Amino acid sequence: MTGLAIEAATEHVEVLVMGEEGEPLAHEVEDVGHGHTRRLAPLVARALAHARVRPKHLSWVAADLGPGSFTGVRVGLATAHALALVAGSELCGASSLAALALASGVRRSLVVPLVPAGRRDLYAGFFRADSRGNVYVLAAPRVAPIEELLGDVREAHVLVPGSAVRFVGPGAPRVAEILERAYPGSTGSGWRHGGLSALDLARAARSDRGPAAGLPARGAAFRALYVRPAQAEERVRRRVNAAEPTQIRELRTTDLGEVAAVEREVFSDPWPESFFARELGTPLIYARIAEREGRLAGYSVAWLGHGTGHLGNLAVVPGMRRRGVARALLEDLMARARAIGVEDITLEVRVSNFAAQWLYRAHGFRLAGLRRGYYRDTGEDALVMEWRP
Ligand SMILES: CC(C)(COP(=O)(O)OP(=O)(O)OC[C@H]1O[C@@H](n2cnc3c(N)ncnc32)[C@H](O)[C@@H]1OP(=O)(O)O)[C@@H](O)C(=O)NCCC(=O)NCCS
């Protein structure tokens, strides 16, 4: 199983060719600055030549999915994709943050990989290492200056009581003083390289740990993890979204056929239609439909009781995402909660469901608990998030 790993998420680029037993056959390393577009293809060609391996003999090609340099991630992914197409080989990948966390080698710790994000910002991942050194993703990554990220670290640390805090990755050295002041001894170990490593990337990308470790599920769509969208894309999206309003109304029994069909498309563990039907008849239920241009765009189901509420379900039709549909549903729910004096709303979300966590965070929900191994299909943990008006 000869393979090739491309680590191009920062200026420090590595290309590694690995033999059948996982032994390195060639390892090319270069600090390319902003020259990913120019430098990556020659580095790959050189590595293959040194290893005396032809592209058609590669069984797998691995790429860093980000976050990191936008150009580096895009060029790395495109190159890996092209090679895999030519070779007919498996394309695999891991995020820079998961590759760093899995290689950290620490135990009983909150592991926070840091990758430079331009100017004063850093990308931060949140993982937990158990007493045997197994690493699990804990919460969605964030991008911010370190002072702000330390607030997120404190919030995540509460979920893993008794754990040390470890910062790893190429973003850590430049803020080491601040990190050490906040968490003494947190930068000392677990970081072995001057930059991201193609070997760590290959190991993460080839691992079968899946979503519980913050890695793509086998066979899932291959997607980059940018964490922050490009500014140009953002401007266009906001203009398009503002043009079509989202309407919110009560979810009725007559909607259930359509809702259940979306539910089956969206979730690996869907609620059956009969469950929706039963719940609609109960007194505390607050179930809503979102429509755009007269078509079903999303739905939410919550229970709003005396002083406390729980959001049980929220989904947006795949073709209607990133248009403010979930935002409209959540704002409607929060307005209702305020109006009837609900003091907190809780929900559970998969640790690997970054889009949903970003959505809830953007609306003031905070991490409030961890239910280990809660989801049977992937063995993933559930995060409990909580909102107080
Ligand atoms: C999570 C989900 C409900 C989001 O719905 P959506 O309509 O696409 O979200 P919105 O467009 O209303 O986004 C509102 C905010 O959430 C955050 N957000 C939502 N999806 C995001 C994504 N994919 N990437 C980054 N931020 C995201 C952003 O802060 C966004 O604000 P912005 O548009 O100003 O950047 C949708 O992806 C979905 O249905 N996923 C599958 C079902 C699911 O996971 N449900 C939640 C179970 S707990």
PDB file of C-alpha atoms and ligand atoms in Angstrom, residues 234 237-238 266-267 314-316 321-327 348-349 353 355-356 358-360 362, ligand 1:
ATOM      1  CA  GLU A 234     -19.109  36.075   2.340  1.00  0.00           C
ATOM      2  CA  ARG A 237     -23.683  35.185   0.188  1.00  0.00           C
ATOM      3  CA  ARG A 238     -25.009  37.997   2.366  1.00  0.00           C
ATOM      4  CA  VAL A 266     -30.346  14.739   6.943  1.00  0.00           C
ATOM      5  CA  PHE A 267     -29.788  12.495   9.972  1.00  0.00           C
ATOM      6  CA  LEU A 314     -33.475  21.451  14.125  1.00  0.00           C
ATOM      7  CA  ALA A 315     -32.690  20.810  10.476  1.00  0.00           C
ATOM      8  CA  VAL A 316     -32.398  22.725   7.243  1.00  0.00           C
ATOM      9  CA  ARG A 321     -28.240  25.982   3.920  1.00  0.00           C
ATOM     10  CA  ARG A 322     -26.163  29.078   4.708  1.00  0.00           C
ATOM     11  CA  ARG A 323     -29.129  31.340   3.901  1.00  0.00           C
ATOM     12  CA  GLY A 324     -30.175  32.201   7.416  1.00  0.00           C
ATOM     13  CA  VAL A 325     -32.933  29.549   7.725  1.00  0.00           C
ATOM     14  CA  ALA A 326     -31.649  28.058  11.007  1.00  0.00           C
ATOM     15  CA  ARG A 327     -30.996  31.567  12.296  1.00  0.00           C
ATOM     16  CA  GLU A 348     -27.410  18.101  22.583  1.00  0.00           C
ATOM     17  CA  VAL A 349     -25.159  18.249  19.554  1.00  0.00           C
ATOM     18  CA  ASN A 353     -21.158  18.683  14.063  1.00  0.00           C
ATOM     19  CA  ALA A 355     -21.837  23.781  11.584  1.00  0.00           C
ATOM     20  CA  ALA A 356     -24.463  23.320  14.302  1.00  0.00           C
ATOM     21  CA  TRP A 358     -21.080  27.480  15.221  1.00  0.00           C
ATOM     22  CA  LEU A 359     -24.748  28.259  14.728  1.00  0.00           C
ATOM     23  CA  TYR A 360     -25.602  27.817  18.420  1.00  0.00           C
ATOM     24  CA  ALA A 362     -23.429  32.633  17.264  1.00  0.00           C
TER      25      ALA A 362
HETATM   26  C1  LIG B   1     -26.655  23.224  11.355  1.00  0.00           C
HETATM   27  C2  LIG B   1     -27.714  23.734  10.378  1.00  0.00           C
HETATM   28  C3  LIG B   1     -29.083  23.611  11.047  1.00  0.00           C
HETATM   29  C4  LIG B   1     -27.418  25.190  10.015  1.00  0.00           C
HETATM   30  O1  LIG B   1     -28.478  25.666   9.196  1.00  0.00           O
HETATM   31  P1  LIG B   1     -28.292  26.911   8.173  1.00  0.00           P
HETATM   32  O2  LIG B   1     -29.646  27.353   7.754  1.00  0.00           O
HETATM   33  O3  LIG B   1     -27.351  26.527   7.109  1.00  0.00           O
HETATM   34  O4  LIG B   1     -27.622  28.014   9.107  1.00  0.00           O
HETATM   35  P2  LIG B   1     -27.731  29.612   8.902  1.00  0.00           P
HETATM   36  O5  LIG B   1     -27.548  29.950   7.466  1.00  0.00           O
HETATM   37  O6  LIG B   1     -28.994  30.101   9.540  1.00  0.00           O
HETATM   38  O7  LIG B   1     -26.476  30.101   9.732  1.00  0.00           O
HETATM   39  C5  LIG B   1     -26.582  30.962  10.851  1.00  0.00           C
HETATM   40  C6  LIG B   1     -25.199  31.060  11.498  1.00  0.00           C
HETATM   41  O8  LIG B   1     -24.782  29.771  11.940  1.00  0.00           O
HETATM   42  C7  LIG B   1     -23.376  29.590  11.678  1.00  0.00           C
HETATM   43  N1  LIG B   1     -23.231  28.522  10.670  1.00  0.00           N
HETATM   44  C8  LIG B   1     -24.216  27.704  10.229  1.00  0.00           C
HETATM   45  N2  LIG B   1     -23.731  26.791   9.357  1.00  0.00           N
HETATM   46  C9  LIG B   1     -22.406  27.035   9.254  1.00  0.00           C
HETATM   47  C10 LIG B   1     -21.348  26.422   8.513  1.00  0.00           C
HETATM   48  N3  LIG B   1     -21.569  25.365   7.701  1.00  0.00           N
HETATM   49  N4  LIG B   1     -20.118  26.933   8.638  1.00  0.00           N
HETATM   50  C11 LIG B   1     -19.880  27.993   9.435  1.00  0.00           C
HETATM   51  N5  LIG B   1     -20.832  28.626  10.170  1.00  0.00           N
HETATM   52  C12 LIG B   1     -22.081  28.132  10.079  1.00  0.00           C
HETATM   53  C13 LIG B   1     -22.876  30.929  11.166  1.00  0.00           C
HETATM   54  O9  LIG B   1     -22.525  31.697  12.298  1.00  0.00           O
HETATM   55  C14 LIG B   1     -24.118  31.491  10.525  1.00  0.00           C
HETATM   56  O10 LIG B   1     -24.097  32.904  10.486  1.00  0.00           O
HETATM   57  P3  LIG B   1     -23.545  33.652   9.162  1.00  0.00           P
HETATM   58  O11 LIG B   1     -24.335  33.126   8.025  1.00  0.00           O
HETATM   59  O12 LIG B   1     -23.825  35.080   9.473  1.00  0.00           O
HETATM   60  O13 LIG B   1     -22.103  33.292   9.055  1.00  0.00           O
HETATM   61  C15 LIG B   1     -27.683  22.917   9.047  1.00  0.00           C
HETATM   62  O14 LIG B   1     -26.352  22.826   8.597  1.00  0.00           O
HETATM   63  C16 LIG B   1     -28.266  21.518   9.151  1.00  0.00           C
HETATM   64  O15 LIG B   1     -29.459  21.316   8.975  1.00  0.00           O
HETATM   65  N6  LIG B   1     -27.414  20.533   9.461  1.00  0.00           N
HETATM   66  C17 LIG B   1     -27.851  19.132   9.587  1.00  0.00           C
HETATM   67  C18 LIG B   1     -28.799  18.950  10.734  1.00  0.00           C
HETATM   68  C19 LIG B   1     -28.163  19.373  12.040  1.00  0.00           C
HETATM   69  O16 LIG B   1     -26.971  19.231  12.241  1.00  0.00           O
HETATM   70  N7  LIG B   1     -29.000  19.885  12.954  1.00  0.00           N
HETATM   71  C20 LIG B   1     -28.551  20.308  14.261  1.00  0.00           C
HETATM   72  C21 LIG B   1     -28.610  19.139  15.179  1.00  0.00           C
HETATM   73  S1  LIG B   1     -28.080  19.582  16.820  1.00  0.00           S
END
